CSV table of C-alpha atoms in Angstrom, one decimal:
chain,number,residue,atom,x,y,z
A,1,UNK,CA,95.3,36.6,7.7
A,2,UNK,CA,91.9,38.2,7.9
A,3,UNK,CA,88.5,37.5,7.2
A,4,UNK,CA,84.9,39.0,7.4
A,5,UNK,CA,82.6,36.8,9.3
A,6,UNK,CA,79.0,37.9,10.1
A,7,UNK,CA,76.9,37.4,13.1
A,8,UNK,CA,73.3,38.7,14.0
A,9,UNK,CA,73.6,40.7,11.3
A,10,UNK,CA,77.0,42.5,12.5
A,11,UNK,CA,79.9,42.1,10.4
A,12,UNK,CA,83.3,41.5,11.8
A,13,UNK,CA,87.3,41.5,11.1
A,14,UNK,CA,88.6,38.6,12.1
A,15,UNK,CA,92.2,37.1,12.6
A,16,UNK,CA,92.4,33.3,12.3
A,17,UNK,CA,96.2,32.8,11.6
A,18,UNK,CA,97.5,29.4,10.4
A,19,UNK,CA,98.3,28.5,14.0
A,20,UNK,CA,95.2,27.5,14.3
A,21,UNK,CA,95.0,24.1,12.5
A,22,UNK,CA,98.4,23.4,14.3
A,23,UNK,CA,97.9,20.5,16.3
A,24,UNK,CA,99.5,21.0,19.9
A,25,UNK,CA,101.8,18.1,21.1
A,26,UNK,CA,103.2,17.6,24.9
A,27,UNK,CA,106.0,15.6,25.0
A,28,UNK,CA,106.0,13.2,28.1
A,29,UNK,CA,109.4,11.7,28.9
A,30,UNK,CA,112.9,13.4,27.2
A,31,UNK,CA,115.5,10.4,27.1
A,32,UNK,CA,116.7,8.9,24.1
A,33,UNK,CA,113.5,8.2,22.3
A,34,UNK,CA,112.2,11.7,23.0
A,35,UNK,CA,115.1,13.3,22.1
A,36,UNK,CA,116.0,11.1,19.1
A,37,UNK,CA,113.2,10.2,17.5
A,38,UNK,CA,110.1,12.1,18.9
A,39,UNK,CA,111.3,15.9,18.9
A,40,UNK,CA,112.8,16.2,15.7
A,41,UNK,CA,110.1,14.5,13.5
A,42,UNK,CA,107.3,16.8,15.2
A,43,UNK,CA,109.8,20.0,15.0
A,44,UNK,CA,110.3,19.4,11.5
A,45,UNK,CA,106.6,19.1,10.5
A,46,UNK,CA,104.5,22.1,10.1
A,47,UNK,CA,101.3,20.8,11.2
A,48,UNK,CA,102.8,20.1,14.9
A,49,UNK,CA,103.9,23.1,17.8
A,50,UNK,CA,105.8,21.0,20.7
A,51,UNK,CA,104.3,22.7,23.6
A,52,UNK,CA,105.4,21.1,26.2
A,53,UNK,CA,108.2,18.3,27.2
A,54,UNK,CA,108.2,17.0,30.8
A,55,UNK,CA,111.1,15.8,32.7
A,56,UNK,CA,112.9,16.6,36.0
A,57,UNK,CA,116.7,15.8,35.1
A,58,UNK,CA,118.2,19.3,35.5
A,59,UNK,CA,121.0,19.0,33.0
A,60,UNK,CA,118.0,17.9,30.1
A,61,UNK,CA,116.4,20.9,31.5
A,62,UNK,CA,119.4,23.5,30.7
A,63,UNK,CA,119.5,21.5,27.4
A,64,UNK,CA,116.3,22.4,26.3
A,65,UNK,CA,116.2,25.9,27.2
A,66,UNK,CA,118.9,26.8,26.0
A,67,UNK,CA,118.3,24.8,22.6
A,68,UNK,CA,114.1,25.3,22.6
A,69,UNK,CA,113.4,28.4,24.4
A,70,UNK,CA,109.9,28.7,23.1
A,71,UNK,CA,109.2,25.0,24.1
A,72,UNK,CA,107.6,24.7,27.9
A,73,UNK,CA,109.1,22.6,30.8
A,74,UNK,CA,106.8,20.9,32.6
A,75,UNK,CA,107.6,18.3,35.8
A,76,UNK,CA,104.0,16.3,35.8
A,77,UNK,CA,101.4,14.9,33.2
A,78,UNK,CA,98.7,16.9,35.0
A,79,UNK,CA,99.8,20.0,33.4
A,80,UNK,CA,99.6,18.9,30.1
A,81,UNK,CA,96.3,16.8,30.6
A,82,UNK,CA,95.0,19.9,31.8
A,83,UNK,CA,95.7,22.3,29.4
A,84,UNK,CA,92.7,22.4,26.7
A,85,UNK,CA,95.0,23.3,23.6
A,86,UNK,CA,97.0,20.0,23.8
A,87,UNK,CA,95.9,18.1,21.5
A,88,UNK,CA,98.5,15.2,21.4
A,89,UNK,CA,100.3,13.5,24.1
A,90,UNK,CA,103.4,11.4,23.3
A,91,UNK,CA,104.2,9.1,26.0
A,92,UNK,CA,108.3,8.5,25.9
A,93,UNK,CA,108.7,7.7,29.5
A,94,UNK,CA,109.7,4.2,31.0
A,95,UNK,CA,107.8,1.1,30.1
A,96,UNK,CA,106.2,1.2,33.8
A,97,UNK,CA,104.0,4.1,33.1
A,98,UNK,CA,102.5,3.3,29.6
A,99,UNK,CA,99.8,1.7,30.6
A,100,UNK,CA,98.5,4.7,33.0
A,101,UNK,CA,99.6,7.8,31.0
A,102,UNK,CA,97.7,6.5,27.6
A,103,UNK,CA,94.7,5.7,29.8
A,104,UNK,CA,95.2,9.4,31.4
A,105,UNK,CA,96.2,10.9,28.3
A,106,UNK,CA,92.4,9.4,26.5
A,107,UNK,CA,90.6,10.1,29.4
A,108,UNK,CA,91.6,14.2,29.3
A,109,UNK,CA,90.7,13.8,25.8
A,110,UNK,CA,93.7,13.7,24.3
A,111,UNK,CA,95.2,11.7,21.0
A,112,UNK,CA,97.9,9.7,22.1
A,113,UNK,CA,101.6,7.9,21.0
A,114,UNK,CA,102.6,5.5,23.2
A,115,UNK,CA,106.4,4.4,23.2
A,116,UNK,CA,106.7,0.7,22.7
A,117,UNK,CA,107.0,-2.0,24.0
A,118,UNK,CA,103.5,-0.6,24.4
A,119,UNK,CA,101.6,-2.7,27.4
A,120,UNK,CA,102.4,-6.1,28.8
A,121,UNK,CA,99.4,-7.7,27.9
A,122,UNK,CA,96.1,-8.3,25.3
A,123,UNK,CA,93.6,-7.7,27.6
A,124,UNK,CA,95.3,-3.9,28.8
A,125,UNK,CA,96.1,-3.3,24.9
A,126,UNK,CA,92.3,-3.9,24.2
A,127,UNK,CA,91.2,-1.6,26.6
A,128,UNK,CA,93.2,1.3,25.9
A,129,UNK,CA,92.0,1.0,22.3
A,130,UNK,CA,88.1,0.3,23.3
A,131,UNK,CA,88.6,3.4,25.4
A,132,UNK,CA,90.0,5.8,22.5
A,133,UNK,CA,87.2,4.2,20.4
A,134,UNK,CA,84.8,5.5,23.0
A,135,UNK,CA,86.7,8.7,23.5
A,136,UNK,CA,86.6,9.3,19.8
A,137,UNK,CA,90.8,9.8,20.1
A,138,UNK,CA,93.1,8.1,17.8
A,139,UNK,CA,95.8,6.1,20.0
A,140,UNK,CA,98.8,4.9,17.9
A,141,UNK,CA,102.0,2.9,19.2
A,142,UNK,CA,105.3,3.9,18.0
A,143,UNK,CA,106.3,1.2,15.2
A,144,UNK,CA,108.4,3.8,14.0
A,145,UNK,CA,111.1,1.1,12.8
A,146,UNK,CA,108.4,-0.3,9.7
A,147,UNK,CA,109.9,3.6,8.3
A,148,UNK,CA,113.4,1.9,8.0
A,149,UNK,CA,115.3,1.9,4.9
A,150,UNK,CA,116.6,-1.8,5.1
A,151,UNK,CA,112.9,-3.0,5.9
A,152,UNK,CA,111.6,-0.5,3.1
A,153,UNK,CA,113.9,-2.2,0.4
A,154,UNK,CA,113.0,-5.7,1.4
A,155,UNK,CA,109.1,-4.7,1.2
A,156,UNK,CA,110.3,-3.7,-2.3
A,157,UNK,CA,112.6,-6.6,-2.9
A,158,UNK,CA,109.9,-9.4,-2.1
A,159,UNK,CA,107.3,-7.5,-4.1
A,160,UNK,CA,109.8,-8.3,-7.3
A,161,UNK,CA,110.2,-12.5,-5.6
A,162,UNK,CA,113.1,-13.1,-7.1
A,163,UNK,CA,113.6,-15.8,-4.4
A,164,UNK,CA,111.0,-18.7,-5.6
A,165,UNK,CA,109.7,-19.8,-2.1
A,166,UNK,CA,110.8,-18.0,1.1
A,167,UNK,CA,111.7,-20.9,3.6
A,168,UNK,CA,113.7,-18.7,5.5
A,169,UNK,CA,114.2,-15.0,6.9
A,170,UNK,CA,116.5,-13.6,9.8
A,171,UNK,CA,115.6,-10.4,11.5
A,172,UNK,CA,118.1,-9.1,14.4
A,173,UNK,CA,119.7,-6.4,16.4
A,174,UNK,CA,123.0,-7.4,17.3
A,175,UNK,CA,125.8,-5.1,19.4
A,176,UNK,CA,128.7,-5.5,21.4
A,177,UNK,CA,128.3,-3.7,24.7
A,178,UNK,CA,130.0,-5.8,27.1
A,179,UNK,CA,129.1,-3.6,30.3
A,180,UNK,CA,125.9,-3.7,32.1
A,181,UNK,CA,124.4,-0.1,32.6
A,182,UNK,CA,122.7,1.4,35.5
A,183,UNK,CA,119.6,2.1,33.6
A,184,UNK,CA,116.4,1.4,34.1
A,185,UNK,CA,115.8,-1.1,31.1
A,186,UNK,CA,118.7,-3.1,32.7
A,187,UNK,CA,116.9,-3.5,36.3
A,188,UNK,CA,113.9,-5.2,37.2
A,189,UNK,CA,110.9,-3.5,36.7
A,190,UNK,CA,107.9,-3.1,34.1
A,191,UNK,CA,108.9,-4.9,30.9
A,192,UNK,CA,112.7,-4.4,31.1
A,193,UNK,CA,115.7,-6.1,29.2
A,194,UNK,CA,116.4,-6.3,25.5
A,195,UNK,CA,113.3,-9.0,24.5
A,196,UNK,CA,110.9,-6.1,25.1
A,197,UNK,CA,113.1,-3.5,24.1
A,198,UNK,CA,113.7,-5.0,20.5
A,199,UNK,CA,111.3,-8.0,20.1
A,200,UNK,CA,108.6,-5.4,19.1
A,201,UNK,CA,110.6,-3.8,16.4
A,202,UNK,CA,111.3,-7.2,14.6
A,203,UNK,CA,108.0,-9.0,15.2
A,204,UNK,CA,106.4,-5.9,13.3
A,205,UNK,CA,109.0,-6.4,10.5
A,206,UNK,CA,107.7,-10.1,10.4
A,207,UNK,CA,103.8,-10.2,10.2
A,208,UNK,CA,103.6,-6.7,8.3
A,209,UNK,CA,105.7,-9.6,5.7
A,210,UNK,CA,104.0,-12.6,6.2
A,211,UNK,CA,101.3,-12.5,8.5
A,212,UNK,CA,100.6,-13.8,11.8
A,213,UNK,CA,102.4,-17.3,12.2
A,214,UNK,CA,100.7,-20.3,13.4
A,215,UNK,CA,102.9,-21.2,16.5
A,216,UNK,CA,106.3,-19.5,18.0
A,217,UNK,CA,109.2,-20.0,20.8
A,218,UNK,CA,111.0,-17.4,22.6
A,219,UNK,CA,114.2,-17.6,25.1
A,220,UNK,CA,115.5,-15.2,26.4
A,221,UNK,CA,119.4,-15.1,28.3
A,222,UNK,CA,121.9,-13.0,30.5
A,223,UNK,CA,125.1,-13.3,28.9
A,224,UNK,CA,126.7,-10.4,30.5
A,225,UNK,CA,128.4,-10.6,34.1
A,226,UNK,CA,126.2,-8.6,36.9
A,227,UNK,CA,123.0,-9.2,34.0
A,228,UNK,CA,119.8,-8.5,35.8
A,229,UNK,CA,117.1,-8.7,32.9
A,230,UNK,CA,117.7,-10.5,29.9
A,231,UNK,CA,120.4,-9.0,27.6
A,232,UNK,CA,119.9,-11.7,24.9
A,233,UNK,CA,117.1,-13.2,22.9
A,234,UNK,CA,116.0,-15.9,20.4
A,235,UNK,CA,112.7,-16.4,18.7
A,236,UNK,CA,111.0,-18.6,15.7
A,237,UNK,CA,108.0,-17.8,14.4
A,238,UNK,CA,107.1,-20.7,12.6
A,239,UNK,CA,104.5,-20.6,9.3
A,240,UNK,CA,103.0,-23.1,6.8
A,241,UNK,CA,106.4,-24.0,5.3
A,242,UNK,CA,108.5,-20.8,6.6
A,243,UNK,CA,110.8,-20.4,9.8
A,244,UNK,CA,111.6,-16.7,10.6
A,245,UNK,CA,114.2,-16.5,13.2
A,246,UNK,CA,114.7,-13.1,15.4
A,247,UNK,CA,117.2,-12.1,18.0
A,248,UNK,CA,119.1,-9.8,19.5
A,249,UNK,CA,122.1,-9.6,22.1
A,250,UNK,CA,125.0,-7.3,23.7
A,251,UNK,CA,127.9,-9.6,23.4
A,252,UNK,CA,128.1,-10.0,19.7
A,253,UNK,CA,131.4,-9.0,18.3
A,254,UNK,CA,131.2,-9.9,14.7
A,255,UNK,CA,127.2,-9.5,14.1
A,256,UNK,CA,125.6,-11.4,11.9
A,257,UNK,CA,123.2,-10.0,9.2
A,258,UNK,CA,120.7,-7.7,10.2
A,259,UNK,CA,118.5,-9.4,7.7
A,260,UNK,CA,118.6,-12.6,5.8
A,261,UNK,CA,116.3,-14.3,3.6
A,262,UNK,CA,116.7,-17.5,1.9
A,263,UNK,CA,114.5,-19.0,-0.8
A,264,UNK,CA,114.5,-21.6,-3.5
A,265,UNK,CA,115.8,-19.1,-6.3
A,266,UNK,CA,117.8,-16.7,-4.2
A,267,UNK,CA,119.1,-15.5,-0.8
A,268,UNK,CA,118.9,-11.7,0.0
A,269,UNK,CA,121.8,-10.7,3.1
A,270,UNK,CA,122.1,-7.4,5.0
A,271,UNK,CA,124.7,-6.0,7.4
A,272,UNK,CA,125.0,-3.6,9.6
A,273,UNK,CA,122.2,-0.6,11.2
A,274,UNK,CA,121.0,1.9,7.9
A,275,UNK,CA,123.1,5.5,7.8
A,276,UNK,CA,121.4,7.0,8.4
A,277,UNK,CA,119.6,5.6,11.3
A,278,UNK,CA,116.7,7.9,10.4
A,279,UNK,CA,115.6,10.5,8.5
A,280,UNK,CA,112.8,13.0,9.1
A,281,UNK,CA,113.0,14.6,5.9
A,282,UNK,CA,110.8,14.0,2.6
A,283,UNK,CA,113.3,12.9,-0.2
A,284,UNK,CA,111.2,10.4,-1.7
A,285,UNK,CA,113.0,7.7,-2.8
A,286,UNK,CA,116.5,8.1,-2.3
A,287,UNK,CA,119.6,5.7,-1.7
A,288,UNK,CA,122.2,5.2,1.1
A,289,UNK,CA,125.6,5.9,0.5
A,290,UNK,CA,126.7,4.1,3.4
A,291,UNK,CA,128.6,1.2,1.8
A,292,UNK,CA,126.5,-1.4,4.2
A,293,UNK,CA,126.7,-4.9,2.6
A,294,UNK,CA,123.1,-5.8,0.7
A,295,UNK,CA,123.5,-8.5,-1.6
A,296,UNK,CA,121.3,-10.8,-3.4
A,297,UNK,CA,122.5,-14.3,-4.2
A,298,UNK,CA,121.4,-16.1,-7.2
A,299,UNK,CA,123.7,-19.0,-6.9
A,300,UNK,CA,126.8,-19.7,-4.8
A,301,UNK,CA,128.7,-17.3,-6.3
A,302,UNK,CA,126.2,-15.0,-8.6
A,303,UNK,CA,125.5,-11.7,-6.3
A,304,UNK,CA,123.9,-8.6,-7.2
A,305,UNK,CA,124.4,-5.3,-4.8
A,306,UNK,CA,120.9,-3.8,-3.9
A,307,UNK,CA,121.1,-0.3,-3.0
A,308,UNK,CA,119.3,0.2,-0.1
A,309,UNK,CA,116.5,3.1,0.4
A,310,UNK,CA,116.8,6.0,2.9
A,311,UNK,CA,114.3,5.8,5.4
A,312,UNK,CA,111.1,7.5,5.8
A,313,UNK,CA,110.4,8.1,9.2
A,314,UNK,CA,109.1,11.4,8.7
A,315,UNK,CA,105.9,9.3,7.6
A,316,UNK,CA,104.4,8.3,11.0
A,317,UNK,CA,104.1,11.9,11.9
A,318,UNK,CA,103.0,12.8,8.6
A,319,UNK,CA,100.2,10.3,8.3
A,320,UNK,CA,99.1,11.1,12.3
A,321,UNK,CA,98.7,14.5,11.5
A,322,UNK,CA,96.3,13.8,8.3
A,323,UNK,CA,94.4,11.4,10.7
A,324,UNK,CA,93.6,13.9,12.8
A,325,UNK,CA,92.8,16.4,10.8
A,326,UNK,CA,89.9,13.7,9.1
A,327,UNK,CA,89.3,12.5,12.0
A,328,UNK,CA,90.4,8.8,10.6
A,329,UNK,CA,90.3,7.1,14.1
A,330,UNK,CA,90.7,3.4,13.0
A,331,UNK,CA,93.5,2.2,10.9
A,332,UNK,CA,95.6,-0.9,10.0
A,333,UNK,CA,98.5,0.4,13.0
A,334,UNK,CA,96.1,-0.7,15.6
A,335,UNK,CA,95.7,-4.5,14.4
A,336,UNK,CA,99.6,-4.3,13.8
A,337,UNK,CA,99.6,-3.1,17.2
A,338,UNK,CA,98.3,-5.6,18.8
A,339,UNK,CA,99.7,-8.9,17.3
A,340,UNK,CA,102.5,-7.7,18.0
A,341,UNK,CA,101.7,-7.5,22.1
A,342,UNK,CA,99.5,-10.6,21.9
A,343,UNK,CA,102.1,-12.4,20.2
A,344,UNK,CA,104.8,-10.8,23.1
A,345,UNK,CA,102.7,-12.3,26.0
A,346,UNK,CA,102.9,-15.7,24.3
A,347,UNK,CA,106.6,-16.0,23.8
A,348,UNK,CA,107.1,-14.4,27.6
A,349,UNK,CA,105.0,-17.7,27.9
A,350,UNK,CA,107.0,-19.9,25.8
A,351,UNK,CA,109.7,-18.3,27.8
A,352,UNK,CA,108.6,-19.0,31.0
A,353,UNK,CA,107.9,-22.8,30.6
A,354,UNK,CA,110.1,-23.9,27.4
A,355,UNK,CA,107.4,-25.0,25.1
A,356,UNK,CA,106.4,-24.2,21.4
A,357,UNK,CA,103.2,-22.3,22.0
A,358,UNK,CA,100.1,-21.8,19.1
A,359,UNK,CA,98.9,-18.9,17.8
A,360,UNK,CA,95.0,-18.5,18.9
A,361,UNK,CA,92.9,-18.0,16.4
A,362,UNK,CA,91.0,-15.4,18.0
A,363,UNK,CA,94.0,-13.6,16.7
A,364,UNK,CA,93.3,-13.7,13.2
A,365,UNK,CA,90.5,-11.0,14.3
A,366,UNK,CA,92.6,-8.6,15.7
């Protein structure tokens, strides 16, 4: 498009195409969260050009340009931190490097996703949010899983209480994968094993439900033979009057329900991972056809089916690009954000030496 601008006096022709109110994104890190749930969402949204994705595997490499030719392979941050048109860094690289890259990413001036699990403690999470405060730079972790269809409905479902007083709710992710992997979330490191890897997921379901809790316990296992991190988890969060109970493991052949909720008037049960896993595209509210079990129990043997939503995952793109565009720096995401890291370095603790631990209540400020 064209339009007359003036200046001094002298009128020009100018182009200013719709590219430029695109916002720039580098993608840092291509495995499965970059591939899966990072690339598609930003390719699919109009506001967002994928400049640039970094990695050095050679066969990703081939992937990509022969399936993105117009996207950019670069082999380290610097070229991307660097380059004055980025606007956006997503960090989807191993857990060891969150910490640096979002502090790297800020300091080049940069808005930044971080991947969870995000940082391994309060006092780094507080930083790296002070310093995008300072930097003027929205930082937002990945909680991409509150999009979920399953956790939608139940939002949805407890809205409606048809369950008199919840005493009880189960959140899990339960598979059967019997053989340990020679990847880095199964070797020691930075954060590794299946606590960090899924904890953040389900303690975000929790208190975006209830709220923070007033104390918790955590233990984590190896069940597997050769197990080098924990492959197996158990949690309670424990409220005024509520218990929620969260876990995950690999050797679970017969899972039990992804989510359960039990209350005076009714229990709510749900098996099985949402199909799909995630969608990207705006449908509003529409319902699986997946045939997973989601059943409300009025009695012992009353049960309604609830049909369960279609995700909206599509949303945390949606709402980062609006943000940006007004310049909307603070948000409820960053107190979500960081209960949920605060309330991770407490179970490690309740981990570590067996004990129920209390919630601070410092954190009711965060």
């Amino acid at each position: 498009m064209f339009f007359l601008e003036i200046n001094n006096g002298i009128m020009f022709i100018v182009r200013k195409d719709d590219e430029m109110n695109k916002l720039y994104v580098a993608i840092i890190g291509y495995g499965m969260a970059g591939r899966l749930f990072h690339l598609p969402p930003l390719l699919g949204n109009p506001m967002y050009v994928v400049k640039y994705i970094m990695t050095n595997n050679e066969q990703t490499i081939q992937e990509l340009k022969s399936n993105y030719p117009s996207i950019e392979i670069i082999h380290q941050i610097e070229e991307a931190l660097t380059d004055q048109k980025i606007d956006l860094m997503v960090i989807a690289t191993p857990n060891d490097v969150h910490y640096a890259y979002t502090e790297m990413s800020l300091l080049a001036g940069k808005h930044v996703v971080c991947e969870k699990p995000f940082v391994e403690s309060l006092q780094q999470a507080n930083f790296l949010f002070e310093l995008a405060a300072r930097q003027k730079k929205i930082l937002r972790v990945f909680h991409n899983r509150q999009y979920d269809g399953d956790i939608l409905t139940i939002h949805e479902l407890i809205k409606q209480n048809p369950f008199g007083r919840i005493f009880s709710m189960t959140a899990r992710f339960d598979f059967y994968s019997p053989q340990v992997q020679p990847r880095w979330r199964e070797r020691p490191g930075v954060m590794p094993g299946k606590f960090y890897d899924l904890a953040p997921h389900l303690i975000d379901h929790v208190i975006r439900l209830f709220g923070l809790p007033k104390s918790l316990q955590m233990k984590t296992y190896k069940d597997r033979e050769g197990a080098l991190v924990d492959d197996h988890f158990e949690m309670e969060m424990y409220y005024e009057g509520l218990t929620c109970y969260l876990g995950a493991g690999q050797l679970f052949r017969n899972p039990l329900p992804r989510f359960q909720i039990d209350g005076t008037n009714a229990s709510y049960y749900k098996y099985g991972f949402d199909q799909p896993d995630v969608n990207y595209l705006d449908i509003g509210d529409s319902y699986q056809s997946s045939g997973l079990r989601s059943e409300l129990y009025t009695s012992q043997h009353e049960k309604v089916n609830i049909p369960i939503l279609i995700g909206k995952h599509y949303l945390f793109y949606d709402k980062l690009a609006k943000d940006i565009q007004n310049n909307i720096t603070q948000d409820s995401d960053k107190s979500y954000a960081l209960k949920v890291v605060g309330l991770m370095e407490i179970a490690k603790k309740s981990d570590q030496i067996n004990q129920i631990i209390e919630i601070p209540q410092s954190f009711q400020k965060l």
